C-alpha cells in the first residue's frame, strides 16, 4: 500500500511540475501547442483543479485549439472527475467531434458521475454516426447497463459486439462477464467466462464478486481455487471479495485459511484488505480475532480500519467498546469520517449521548454526509424524539432512498402513518426513483392504519414500475392485504410470487388467523412445514393465535411439542403466544410452564401471564407476578394495569385496586383510560359497593362511557338494585343506543311493563318521562 501511495504522489508531483512549466512558458511568450495544453489539463485532472483547467481552456479557445480532440478529451476528463458533468457536456457539444477519445471521455465521465442514462444516450448517438466504439467505449457502456440493471439493453449491446466480432477482446469480454454477474445472471456470466480465450484478474474477480452478491459462497470459493490453480495473480479486490464470501456461519476455518494466504502473499499490509478481514471475523462472531488483526495494524492512520472495528463492536452488542474506540480516535488526533460516526450513532440508546455525537458531527462538518444524517434521525426516532428526528431529516440536502425510507418507517413505527404518506408524496414530488425498500415502508404504513385504498394505489405504482415481483414488495403486499382483511387479494399476490419466502408465508398465516379463517391458517402452516423454509417465531405466534380462537388444547399441545423440537420455546414472542393459547384453553398450569421456558422475559409476556392468572381468578398469583416484573426492571404499561386491576376485581381486593389505580399516575405517569375505570367499577360492583361505584363513575376525571355504566348495570342485576340499575341502563342507552343488553337487563328486572317493549318504543317512553 505504501508503494502505491508513493507512486501516486510522484505522479501528482510530476503533473504539478508540468503544469508550472506550462504557466512559465506562457508568461515568457512561448506559444503552447496542443500537447502542451493537453499535458497542463492532465496535471489539473490529477490534482483536481477545475478552476485552473477553465483558465487553461480559455487560452485553448482563444488560440484556436478548442477543436483539437486531444485537448478537448483532457478538458472533458477534468470536468467529469471534478463532478462537473454539465461543463463536460458543454465542452463535448461545443463542436461536432469525430474523435473516439472524446466520445469515450464523455461516456466514461457520465458513468463515473452515476449519470448512466446520459452515458447510454451518448453511446446511441455515437452508434448512429460514423464512429466505431472501441473496447474502452464498450466497457463503459456495459458498466452503465449493470448499474441500471438493464439486462435487456445489455443483451442488445452484447449482440452488437458479437456482430462486430469484438467479443474476443479481453477487455470487452471482461466487461460482458462483469455485466452479467452484476445483474445476477450467473449462468450467462459463466458461459461468457468459459468462452474467453484469455482471462485476466479482473474477469476472475468479476465472477467471484458475482457469486458473492448472489450469496453463493461455495461457488465463489470454488472459482477462487480455480483461479489459484491456473496461476493467475490476485489483487486486493479479489482478496476482499473472497473474504466477503467467508463472512457466513460455519466459515471460521476457511476465513483463517484465507488469512494465512493473505499473510503469505503480502496483502496483510494493505489497509483495505485488513479492514475487510476485520469485518469478516466480526460477521462470523469471532470479534476477538478482529481485535487481534486491528492490534497488528501498523498504519493506524487509515480511517477505514477504525470504522470497521467500531462497526464490529456495534454489531457485537458491545457499545462500550465501540464508544471507547471512537474516543480513542479523537484523542489520537484522527478525524472520524462519516462511516465511523454513523456506526457510533447507530448504537446510541439515549438522547443525551445521541445529542453529544450530534454536536460532534456539526463541529466536524459531517452533517452533509447523507449516511450520518440518516443515522442521526434514525437514532432520534429510536429514542422516541420524532420531532428532532424530522428536523435532522429536513437538514439533509441530498436525500437518498435510504434516508427517505428510514424517515417514512420512523413515522409509521411511532403511529404517524398519515405523516409517512405525506413524506412519500413529497418523495414522489421531488421525482425520486423509488425502490423496493421504499415501497415496502409505505405498504407497512398502509397496514398500520388499515388503509386498503392507499395500499391498492401503491400496488398499482409497483405494477407500473415493474417492482411488483420483488420479494420484499410481494411480502409487504401480502401483509397489507391480510391486515386490511382483503384475504382474496393477499392470496392472489401470494400465488403469483415467483419465489415464496418466509415473510410472505407468515403474513398470510397471520392474516388468516386474525380474520378467523382458522382452517386455512393451519393448512398453510402445514404447507410451510413441507417446504425447506425455516419456520420463524412470527409464523408460530400467528398459528398459536389461531389455535387460541379454536379453543383446541390438543392441537395447541402438538404445536408446543413441535416448538420444543425446533428449539423456539425460549423465544419471547412464541412463549407469550403459548401463554395466551393455554389461558384461552383454561390450562393455567401450562401457562406457567410456558412462561418459565422463556429465556428473556419482556413486557408482553409478563402482561400475558398477569392477565392469564387474573382471568382464572388467581388474583394473588397475578399480583405476585406483577411485583416480580417490577423487580426485574420492566416498566408496566396501560395494558399491564388492565390485567392488574382485573386481578383485583376477580378476587375482591378493593383497597389494592385503588392503590394500583393511583400508582398508575403517581409512580408510572400513565393516565388511566376507560378500561381501567371500568375495572374499578367492576371491582366495586363485585364487592357489593354499588353506591360507591356510582359515585366513582360520577367523579371520574374523564367522561364515563357505556362500558363503565354497563359494568355497573351488570352489578346491579347481580345484587338486585333495581333503581340504580334503571339509572345505569338509561346512561348506557344514551351513550350507546344500539346496545341491546341494557334493554334486556331492564326487561328481566320486570319493574315496568314498558320495559318489555321494543328498544325504540322503550326509548321513546323513557324520553317522555
XYZ file of C-alpha atoms in Angstrom:
769
model
C 0.000 0.000 0.000
C 2.912 2.351 0.855
C 4.435 1.751 -2.599
C 1.148 2.607 -4.302
C 0.846 5.820 -2.302
C 4.410 6.858 -3.217
C 3.769 6.243 -6.909
C 0.580 8.327 -6.699
C 2.385 11.185 -5.010
C 5.259 11.134 -7.510
C 2.775 11.144 -10.386
C 0.925 14.131 -8.961
C 4.211 15.923 -8.296
C 5.305 15.346 -11.888
C 1.956 16.681 -13.111
C 2.367 19.744 -10.921
C 5.852 20.404 -12.370
C 4.454 20.077 -15.874
C 1.632 22.450 -15.000
C 4.069 25.077 -13.637
C 6.258 24.739 -16.712
C 3.309 25.485 -18.979
C 2.466 28.599 -16.963
C 6.089 29.822 -17.140
C 6.307 29.141 -20.884
C 3.174 31.192 -21.488
C 4.457 34.123 -19.367
C 7.765 34.262 -21.353
C 5.987 34.406 -24.690
C 6.255 30.803 -25.747
C 3.229 29.601 -27.673
C 1.972 26.229 -26.328
C 0.770 23.609 -28.794
C -1.985 21.009 -28.370
C 0.381 18.654 -26.497
C 1.327 21.402 -24.054
C -2.315 22.218 -23.351
C -3.136 18.525 -23.045
C -0.329 17.976 -20.527
C -1.432 21.002 -18.473
C -5.041 19.747 -18.429
C -3.816 16.273 -17.390
C -1.970 17.917 -14.491
C -5.139 19.754 -13.450
C -7.084 16.489 -13.628
C -4.599 14.646 -11.421
C -4.605 17.500 -8.898
C -8.391 18.109 -9.207
C -8.011 21.795 -10.105
C -11.071 22.533 -12.285
C -10.700 26.326 -11.901
C -7.180 26.249 -13.313
C -8.447 23.939 -16.033
C -11.091 26.513 -17.005
C -8.412 29.208 -17.287
C -6.270 26.987 -19.486
C -9.274 26.089 -21.635
C -9.995 29.788 -22.135
C -6.498 30.053 -23.640
C -7.272 26.969 -25.726
C -10.369 28.658 -27.167
C -8.524 31.954 -27.637
C -5.648 30.333 -29.517
C -7.879 28.145 -31.712
C -7.144 24.697 -30.259
C -10.684 24.051 -28.966
C -11.471 21.649 -31.815
C -8.415 19.509 -31.098
C -9.541 16.088 -29.876
C -6.592 15.586 -27.531
C -7.205 18.915 -25.757
C -10.982 18.516 -25.607
C -10.777 14.982 -24.200
C -8.445 16.275 -21.496
C -10.910 19.035 -20.584
C -13.863 16.633 -20.585
C -11.999 14.237 -18.319
C -11.071 17.076 -15.927
C -14.682 18.242 -15.548
C -16.024 14.698 -15.250
C -13.572 13.772 -12.490
C -14.325 17.059 -10.709
C -18.067 16.232 -10.594
C -18.841 18.908 -13.178
C -20.525 16.734 -15.796
C -22.648 19.643 -17.024
C -19.492 21.570 -18.036
C -18.036 18.421 -19.581
C -21.156 18.078 -21.747
C -20.861 21.721 -22.838
C -17.265 21.156 -23.955
C -18.284 17.964 -25.743
C -21.157 19.572 -27.649
C -19.285 22.823 -28.470
C -18.350 21.474 -31.892
C -19.021 18.243 -33.699
C -16.365 15.667 -32.996
C -15.195 12.565 -34.824
C -12.542 11.699 -32.253
C -13.319 8.424 -30.445
C -11.245 9.552 -27.456
C -13.635 12.473 -26.810
C -16.667 10.217 -27.048
C -15.036 7.730 -24.687
C -14.147 10.521 -22.253
C -17.708 11.864 -22.022
C -19.302 8.384 -21.804
C -16.830 7.309 -19.127
C -17.315 10.609 -17.274
C -21.096 10.190 -17.255
C -20.752 6.650 -15.872
C -18.372 7.817 -13.124
C -20.832 10.599 -12.273
C -23.571 7.926 -11.996
C -25.444 9.513 -14.918
C -25.743 6.166 -16.621
C -28.706 7.028 -18.863
C -26.775 10.047 -20.156
C -23.896 7.715 -20.981
C -26.194 5.315 -22.837
C -27.876 8.141 -24.766
C -24.473 9.415 -25.932
C -23.494 5.868 -26.889
C -26.631 5.639 -29.051
C -25.660 8.932 -30.740
C -22.200 7.510 -31.355
C -23.577 4.356 -32.960
C -25.905 6.389 -35.220
C -22.892 8.328 -36.509
C -19.904 7.026 -38.418
C -17.701 6.232 -35.414
C -16.996 2.691 -34.273
C -16.904 2.208 -30.484
C -13.748 0.566 -29.224
C -13.118 -1.702 -26.231
C -12.900 1.286 -23.858
C -16.305 2.552 -25.026
C -17.963 -0.832 -24.634
C -16.517 -1.353 -21.160
C -18.150 1.901 -20.000
C -21.452 1.013 -21.678
C -21.633 -2.407 -20.027
C -20.825 -0.753 -16.685
C -23.769 1.629 -17.186
C -26.129 -1.227 -18.075
C -25.017 -3.144 -14.985
C -25.541 -0.115 -12.717
C -29.081 0.329 -14.075
C -29.732 -3.430 -14.080
C -30.839 -3.014 -17.694
C -30.448 -6.656 -18.658
C -32.322 -6.423 -21.963
C -30.370 -3.376 -23.129
C -27.110 -5.014 -22.108
C -28.035 -8.089 -24.136
C -28.657 -5.878 -27.183
C -25.209 -4.338 -26.793
C -23.799 -7.838 -26.369
C -25.447 -8.856 -29.623
C -23.943 -5.793 -31.335
C -20.500 -6.811 -30.001
C -20.888 -10.359 -31.373
C -21.968 -8.979 -34.748
C -18.885 -6.737 -34.908
C -16.588 -9.577 -33.840
C -15.260 -7.694 -30.810
C -16.185 -10.344 -28.270
C -12.685 -11.870 -28.240
C -11.156 -8.656 -26.902
C -10.113 -9.385 -23.295
C -11.368 -6.011 -22.017
C -14.738 -6.343 -23.753
C -15.086 -9.977 -22.656
C -14.324 -8.983 -19.058
C -16.911 -6.177 -19.236
C -19.539 -8.638 -20.511
C -18.790 -11.122 -17.733
C -18.937 -8.332 -15.148
C -22.243 -7.061 -16.587
C -23.999 -10.426 -16.322
C -22.506 -11.068 -12.883
C -23.680 -7.713 -11.520
C -27.151 -8.341 -12.936
C -27.246 -11.660 -11.092
C -27.399 -13.815 -14.248
C -24.578 -16.094 -13.181
C -25.305 -18.896 -15.688
C -24.743 -16.478 -18.591
C -21.736 -14.950 -16.824
C -20.169 -18.416 -16.508
C -20.904 -19.150 -20.149
C -19.227 -15.942 -21.345
C -16.338 -16.516 -18.956
C -15.757 -20.005 -20.400
C -15.716 -18.540 -23.953
C -12.947 -16.052 -23.156
C -9.684 -17.079 -24.851
C -7.668 -15.092 -22.314
C -8.768 -14.360 -18.763
C -7.246 -11.708 -16.562
C -7.523 -10.990 -12.844
C -10.472 -8.645 -13.446
C -12.574 -11.320 -15.172
C -11.826 -13.868 -12.419
C -12.652 -11.294 -9.745
C -15.899 -10.357 -11.524
C -17.051 -13.972 -11.375
C -16.140 -14.307 -7.697
C -17.867 -10.987 -6.916
C -20.997 -12.072 -8.799
C -21.341 -15.261 -6.769
C -20.746 -13.310 -3.556
C -23.535 -10.865 -4.457
C -25.868 -13.804 -5.022
C -24.955 -15.231 -1.614
C -23.327 -18.295 -3.184
C -20.139 -18.546 -1.124
C -19.431 -22.124 -2.231
C -19.134 -21.240 -5.930
C -17.233 -18.042 -5.109
C -14.585 -20.022 -3.213
C -14.580 -22.707 -5.932
C -13.749 -20.095 -8.580
C -11.055 -18.665 -6.339
C -9.479 -22.107 -6.066
C -9.608 -22.470 -9.857
C -8.019 -19.056 -10.232
C -5.176 -20.043 -7.912
C -4.716 -23.341 -9.746
C -4.254 -21.579 -13.086
C -1.505 -19.438 -11.562
C -3.390 -16.180 -12.050
C -2.165 -13.464 -9.692
C -4.818 -11.963 -7.440
C -5.241 -8.323 -6.417
C -6.726 -6.671 -3.338
C -10.223 -6.627 -4.903
C -10.038 -10.394 -5.354
C -9.000 -10.854 -1.733
C -11.752 -8.600 -0.336
C -14.406 -10.445 -2.354
C -13.146 -13.812 -1.131
C -13.209 -12.530 2.451
C -16.802 -11.397 1.951
C -17.629 -14.928 0.790
C -16.219 -16.196 4.101
C -18.424 -13.868 6.181
C -21.034 -16.507 6.908
C -21.838 -19.141 9.522
C -19.537 -22.177 9.787
C -16.860 -20.417 7.717
C -14.339 -19.793 10.507
C -11.796 -22.366 9.277
C -11.958 -21.102 5.693
C -11.550 -17.499 6.872
C -8.452 -18.461 8.879
C -7.011 -20.241 5.806
C -7.580 -17.111 3.688
C -5.973 -15.091 6.480
C -2.871 -17.297 6.150
C -2.850 -16.823 2.370
C -3.066 -13.048 2.847
C -0.030 -13.139 5.140
C 1.899 -15.308 2.667
C 1.041 -13.200 -0.408
C 1.927 -9.867 1.205
C -1.583 -8.344 1.227
C -1.637 -8.080 5.031
C -0.162 -4.589 4.838
C -2.975 -3.425 2.541
C -5.353 -1.350 4.672
C -8.400 -2.222 2.553
C -7.706 -5.953 2.837
C -7.096 -5.661 6.582
C -10.366 -3.771 7.054
C -12.173 -6.499 5.112
C -10.541 -9.174 7.283
C -11.681 -7.404 10.479
C -15.195 -7.177 9.060
C -15.229 -10.866 8.080
C -14.200 -12.050 11.537
C -16.849 -9.846 13.153
C -19.566 -11.191 10.825
C -18.805 -14.811 11.809
C -18.816 -13.941 15.506
C -15.042 -14.000 16.031
C -14.709 -10.490 17.415
C -11.540 -11.485 19.321
C -9.800 -12.258 16.018
C -10.975 -8.895 14.668
C -9.293 -7.201 17.627
C -6.057 -9.145 17.016
C -5.974 -8.007 13.377
C -6.596 -4.420 14.493
C -3.798 -4.545 17.082
C -1.401 -5.910 14.450
C -2.076 -2.940 12.180
C 0.925 -0.632 11.860
C -0.712 2.102 9.788
C -3.489 3.265 12.079
C -3.975 6.445 10.090
C -6.335 4.636 7.743
C -9.868 5.613 8.809
C -11.428 2.557 7.181
C -9.773 0.203 9.681
C -11.069 2.243 12.618
C -14.501 2.360 11.034
C -14.886 -1.410 10.594
C -13.596 -2.031 14.131
C -16.119 0.421 15.601
C -18.843 -1.167 13.458
C -17.733 -4.652 14.549
C -18.115 -3.748 18.220
C -21.513 -2.196 17.485
C -22.725 -5.366 15.725
C -21.342 -7.495 18.568
C -23.576 -5.600 21.015
C -20.531 -4.055 22.700
C -21.499 -0.370 22.723
C -18.963 0.490 25.402
C -16.017 -0.756 23.324
C -17.378 0.952 20.219
C -17.625 4.306 22.022
C -14.159 3.868 23.579
C -12.712 3.198 20.123
C -14.361 6.342 18.784
C -12.973 8.431 21.665
C -9.522 6.910 21.152
C -9.614 8.023 17.528
C -10.360 11.598 18.545
C -7.691 11.557 21.289
C -5.058 10.374 18.800
C -5.765 13.342 16.545
C -7.710 11.442 13.904
C -10.901 12.878 12.486
C -13.622 10.204 12.374
C -15.314 10.107 8.989
C -18.950 9.532 8.143
C -18.747 5.740 8.445
C -17.151 5.870 11.927
C -19.675 8.447 13.128
C -22.627 6.551 11.668
C -21.542 3.344 13.410
C -21.374 5.063 16.810
C -24.668 6.862 16.269
C -26.349 3.536 15.443
C -25.670 2.202 18.970
C -26.816 5.334 20.805
C -29.735 4.353 23.031
C -30.111 7.577 24.998
C -30.925 11.098 23.861
C -28.100 12.633 25.925
C -25.358 10.595 24.263
C -27.024 10.902 20.864
C -27.079 14.692 21.170
C -23.383 14.725 22.096
C -22.500 12.818 18.928
C -24.833 15.127 17.009
C -22.845 18.122 18.292
C -19.611 16.447 17.212
C -20.902 15.830 13.680
C -21.887 19.511 13.401
C -18.443 20.593 14.619
C -16.688 18.164 12.262
C -18.790 19.262 9.291
C -20.252 15.786 8.744
C -23.937 16.705 8.627
C -23.800 16.969 4.847
C -22.915 13.248 4.752
C -26.214 11.522 3.978
C -25.266 8.384 5.954
C -24.515 10.468 9.064
C -27.750 12.431 8.697
C -29.755 9.223 8.220
C -28.130 7.632 11.285
C -28.884 10.729 13.352
C -32.580 10.978 12.574
C -32.925 7.195 12.940
C -31.297 7.489 16.390
C -33.708 10.250 17.431
C -36.639 8.204 16.155
C -35.436 5.120 18.041
C -35.118 7.192 21.238
C -38.686 8.465 20.849
C -37.912 12.043 19.775
C -39.712 12.176 16.446
C -39.636 15.993 16.305
C -35.811 16.101 16.428
C -35.680 13.184 14.024
C -37.696 15.080 11.406
C -35.658 18.268 11.953
C -32.425 16.399 11.140
C -34.079 14.777 8.123
C -35.077 18.178 6.747
C -31.491 19.420 7.097
C -30.141 16.712 4.753
C -29.543 18.456 1.440
C -29.254 15.456 -0.881
C -31.577 12.801 0.474
C -31.142 9.310 -0.919
C -33.665 6.483 -0.939
C -32.321 5.101 2.334
C -32.936 8.389 4.180
C -36.461 8.801 2.740
C -37.314 5.191 3.587
C -35.929 5.438 7.135
C -37.970 8.566 7.880
C -41.135 7.018 6.451
C -40.544 3.943 8.638
C -39.906 6.174 11.666
C -43.262 7.901 11.288
C -45.013 4.548 10.852
C -43.374 2.924 13.878
C -44.445 5.822 16.107
C -48.073 5.725 14.988
C -47.947 8.603 12.491
C -48.777 6.752 9.294
C -50.506 9.800 7.783
C -47.276 11.804 8.044
C -45.496 8.841 6.453
C -47.855 9.126 3.456
C -47.201 12.888 3.209
C -43.484 12.194 3.160
C -43.997 9.593 0.458
C -45.883 12.129 -1.662
C -43.041 14.616 -1.116
C -40.595 11.986 -2.329
C -42.642 11.478 -5.494
C -42.917 15.246 -5.988
C -39.122 15.519 -5.998
C -39.058 12.847 -8.721
C -37.019 10.321 -6.781
C -36.688 6.841 -8.202
C -38.496 4.598 -5.718
C -37.014 1.214 -4.925
C -38.415 -1.901 -3.254
C -37.334 -0.768 0.231
C -39.319 2.483 -0.064
C -42.434 0.732 -1.342
C -42.167 -1.813 1.461
C -42.046 1.007 4.037
C -45.101 2.721 2.513
C -47.061 -0.548 2.402
C -46.197 -1.065 6.078
C -47.737 2.359 6.760
C -50.879 1.258 4.889
C -51.010 -1.859 7.068
C -50.646 0.212 10.247
C -53.841 2.206 9.605
C -55.627 -0.490 7.566
C -55.754 1.794 4.520
C -56.787 -0.620 1.778
C -57.390 2.032 -0.901
C -53.970 3.632 -0.445
C -52.407 0.182 -0.415
C -54.050 -0.582 -3.773
C -52.680 2.675 -5.185
C -49.160 1.730 -4.075
C -49.707 -1.724 -5.592
C -50.632 -0.051 -8.879
C -47.494 2.083 -8.733
C -45.385 -1.046 -8.125
C -47.003 -2.675 -11.180
C -46.219 0.350 -13.366
C -42.602 0.436 -12.186
C -42.127 -3.307 -12.579
C -41.380 -3.754 -8.864
C -44.387 -5.971 -8.109
C -42.336 -9.146 -8.474
C -39.647 -8.111 -5.989
C -39.688 -10.438 -2.989
C -39.799 -7.642 -0.397
C -42.634 -5.834 -2.178
C -44.635 -9.056 -2.574
C -44.246 -9.846 1.113
C -45.349 -6.333 2.066
C -48.366 -6.563 -0.268
C -49.441 -9.886 1.224
C -49.090 -8.399 4.712
C -51.011 -5.233 3.791
C -53.917 -7.080 2.174
C -54.017 -9.560 5.063
C -54.151 -6.837 7.718
C -56.813 -4.996 5.736
C -58.892 -8.219 5.686
C -58.635 -8.484 1.881
C -57.631 -12.142 2.054
C -58.573 -12.930 -1.561
C -56.153 -10.254 -2.800
C -53.500 -11.406 -0.333
C -53.813 -14.983 -1.614
C -53.742 -13.790 -5.241
C -50.494 -11.862 -4.718
C -49.082 -14.811 -2.779
C -49.922 -17.302 -5.557
C -48.292 -15.043 -8.190
C -44.995 -14.737 -6.288
C -42.108 -16.280 -8.260
C -40.406 -17.298 -5.002
C -42.381 -17.599 -1.775
C -40.309 -16.600 1.227
C -40.716 -16.829 4.969
C -42.210 -13.340 5.296
C -44.999 -13.885 2.761
C -45.971 -17.243 4.281
C -46.004 -15.748 7.794
C -48.043 -12.719 6.691
C -50.705 -14.860 5.051
C -50.907 -17.256 8.024
C -51.303 -14.252 10.313
C -53.976 -12.770 8.039
C -55.992 -15.987 8.042
C -55.688 -16.300 11.822
C -56.673 -12.687 12.558
C -59.673 -12.858 10.239
C -60.997 -16.079 11.729
C -60.040 -18.362 8.813
C -58.519 -20.867 11.222
C -58.608 -23.913 8.954
C -56.846 -22.037 6.133
C -54.197 -20.802 8.585
C -53.454 -24.329 9.807
C -53.384 -25.758 6.273
C -50.937 -23.073 5.158
C -48.783 -23.751 8.206
C -48.718 -27.409 7.209
C -47.654 -26.322 3.709
C -44.738 -24.338 5.174
C -43.604 -27.422 7.078
C -43.438 -29.344 3.809
C -41.143 -26.744 2.226
C -37.494 -26.179 3.040
C -38.236 -22.811 4.617
C -37.354 -22.298 8.235
C -40.399 -21.593 10.394
C -39.844 -18.437 12.405
C -41.305 -17.153 15.663
C -43.757 -14.814 13.909
C -45.368 -17.699 11.996
C -45.646 -19.826 15.126
C -47.156 -16.946 17.087
C -49.791 -16.468 14.364
C -50.676 -20.179 14.320
C -50.887 -20.277 18.113
C -53.232 -17.289 17.917
C -55.458 -19.244 15.535
C -55.475 -22.256 17.864
C -56.441 -19.945 20.750
C -59.568 -18.956 18.850
C -60.394 -22.622 18.214
C -60.019 -23.425 21.921
C -58.492 -26.775 20.906
C -55.978 -27.746 23.591
C -54.942 -30.904 21.727
C -53.718 -29.016 18.660
C -52.036 -26.465 20.909
C -50.169 -29.205 22.776
C -48.953 -30.691 19.481
C -47.697 -27.272 18.404
C -45.919 -26.875 21.734
C -44.181 -30.207 21.158
C -43.117 -29.052 17.674
C -41.809 -25.787 19.164
C -39.735 -27.757 21.683
C -38.405 -29.915 18.828
C -37.115 -26.937 16.819
C -35.867 -25.122 19.923
C -38.015 -21.993 19.872
C -39.657 -22.439 23.276
C -37.333 -19.817 24.797
C -38.314 -17.182 22.196
C -40.276 -14.469 23.952
C -42.918 -13.969 21.217
C -43.558 -17.718 20.900
C -43.663 -18.112 24.686
C -46.145 -15.235 25.031
C -48.392 -16.813 22.385
C -48.238 -20.148 24.229
C -49.320 -18.418 27.458
C -52.312 -16.830 25.710
C -53.236 -20.098 23.997
C -53.128 -22.143 27.215
C -55.018 -19.390 29.043
C -57.827 -19.442 26.444
C -57.943 -23.228 26.750
C -58.212 -22.982 30.564
C -54.847 -24.613 31.389
C -53.220 -22.177 33.828
C -50.500 -24.609 34.932
C -49.317 -24.935 31.319
C -49.284 -21.128 31.099
C -46.830 -21.068 33.976
C -44.660 -23.768 32.355
C -44.545 -21.853 29.061
C -43.635 -18.685 30.982
C -40.736 -20.424 32.732
C -39.343 -21.674 29.394
C -38.871 -18.109 28.080
C -35.221 -17.108 28.213
C -35.597 -13.338 28.471
C -38.980 -12.023 29.581
C -40.313 -8.809 28.084
C -43.307 -6.640 28.934
C -45.661 -8.589 26.665
C -45.030 -11.999 28.245
C -45.211 -10.573 31.797
C -48.539 -8.926 30.924
C -49.840 -12.135 29.314
C -49.031 -14.097 32.483
C -50.699 -11.487 34.728
C -53.807 -11.464 32.510
C -53.932 -15.274 32.499
C -53.913 -15.512 36.293
C -56.441 -12.680 36.570
C -58.777 -14.303 34.059
C -58.867 -17.559 36.001
C -59.493 -15.969 39.404
C -55.936 -16.245 40.703
C -55.598 -12.634 41.817
C -52.866 -13.210 44.403
C -50.692 -15.011 41.829
C -51.315 -12.254 39.270
C -50.228 -9.544 41.726
C -47.200 -11.633 42.712
C -46.141 -11.857 39.044
C -46.640 -8.099 38.743
C -44.264 -7.480 41.657
C -41.689 -9.850 40.133
C -41.950 -7.926 36.858
C -41.238 -4.627 38.630
C -38.276 -6.159 40.487
C -36.827 -7.305 37.148
C -36.748 -3.676 35.956
C -39.557 -3.952 33.384
C -41.854 -0.925 33.439
C -45.598 -1.675 33.149
C -47.797 -0.067 30.526
C -51.527 0.646 30.393
C -52.333 -2.914 29.232
C -50.438 -4.379 32.185
C -52.573 -2.336 34.591
C -55.767 -3.638 32.982
C -54.588 -7.132 33.968
C -53.615 -5.993 37.471
C -56.985 -4.288 38.091
C -58.832 -7.303 36.699
C -56.917 -9.487 39.142
C -58.035 -7.228 41.994
C -61.601 -7.304 40.667
C -61.864 -11.088 40.406
C -60.629 -11.505 43.969
C -62.457 -8.640 45.654
C -59.246 -6.736 46.502
C -60.798 -3.268 46.666
C -58.037 -1.428 48.539
C -55.354 -2.997 46.335
C -57.342 -1.870 43.295
C -57.409 1.746 44.487
C -53.686 1.549 45.249
C -52.746 0.319 41.771
C -55.070 2.821 40.060
C -53.377 5.689 41.906
C -49.955 4.125 41.270
C -50.514 4.387 37.505
C -50.246 8.188 37.587
C -48.111 8.645 40.680
C -45.378 6.071 40.016
C -45.501 5.476 36.270
C -47.002 8.588 34.679
C -49.755 6.607 32.922
C -53.162 8.264 32.672
C -55.944 5.713 33.339
C -58.341 5.088 30.471
C -61.903 3.869 30.163
C -60.941 0.205 30.597
C -59.081 0.906 33.834
C -62.040 2.781 35.301
C -64.407 0.042 34.137
C -62.248 -2.491 36.005
C -62.592 -0.415 39.173
C -66.365 -0.201 38.718
C -66.419 -3.984 38.255
C -64.325 -4.387 41.414
C -66.679 -2.221 43.483
C -69.728 -3.879 41.950
C -68.488 -7.405 42.730
C -67.872 -6.274 46.316
C -71.483 -5.021 46.548
C -70.424 -1.393 46.951
C -72.846 -0.138 44.299
C -73.346 3.402 45.600
C -69.604 3.821 45.820
C -69.352 2.556 42.227
C -71.940 5.141 41.115
C -70.053 7.899 42.930
C -66.792 6.663 41.372
C -68.284 6.916 37.866
C -69.698 10.386 38.543
C -66.347 11.701 39.820
C -64.160 10.147 37.115
C -61.721 12.686 35.561
C -62.805 11.546 32.101
C -66.320 11.259 30.726
C -67.769 7.854 31.545
C -68.529 5.701 28.528
C -71.093 2.944 28.028
C -68.571 0.338 29.266
C -68.423 1.855 32.765
C -72.217 2.239 33.075
C -72.785 -1.202 31.522
C -70.461 -2.735 34.120
C -72.470 -1.049 36.887
C -75.713 -2.258 35.286
C -74.443 -5.852 35.379
C -73.530 -5.445 39.067
C -76.972 -4.024 39.834
C -78.578 -7.041 38.196
C -76.499 -9.419 40.337
C -77.245 -7.585 43.582
C -80.883 -6.742 42.737
C -80.594 -2.951 42.904
C -83.452 -2.020 40.551
C -83.396 1.762 40.939
C -79.658 2.114 40.350
C -79.940 -0.430 37.529
C -82.591 1.720 35.837
C -80.250 4.743 36.047
C -77.313 2.741 34.665
C -79.461 1.416 31.795
C -80.584 4.929 30.832
C -76.949 6.068 30.764
C -75.945 3.114 28.585
C -78.744 3.804 26.115
C -77.821 7.487 25.948
C -74.206 6.675 25.208
C -74.806 3.603 23.036
C -78.391 3.410 21.700
C -77.615 0.199 19.822
C -76.664 -1.727 22.988
C -79.431 -4.329 23.309
C -78.036 -5.579 26.639
C -79.401 -2.603 28.538
C -82.936 -3.202 27.244
C -82.749 -6.902 28.037
C -81.460 -6.271 31.560
C -84.244 -3.833 32.342
C -86.790 -6.179 30.835
C -85.586 -9.015 33.063
C -85.954 -6.817 36.144
C -89.680 -6.578 35.370
C -90.065 -3.270 37.158
C -92.330 -1.835 34.451
C -94.423 -3.242 31.607
C -92.857 -0.769 29.183
C -89.501 -2.491 29.664
C -90.723 -5.387 27.571
C -91.390 -3.133 24.575
C -89.136 -2.947 21.561
C -85.936 -0.939 22.072
C -87.211 2.030 20.047
C -90.605 2.148 21.832
C -88.960 1.771 25.222
C -86.508 4.564 24.489
C -89.435 6.816 23.488
C -91.281 6.122 26.754
C -88.177 6.970 28.783
C -87.810 10.237 26.929
C -91.487 11.097 27.556
C -90.963 10.709 31.295
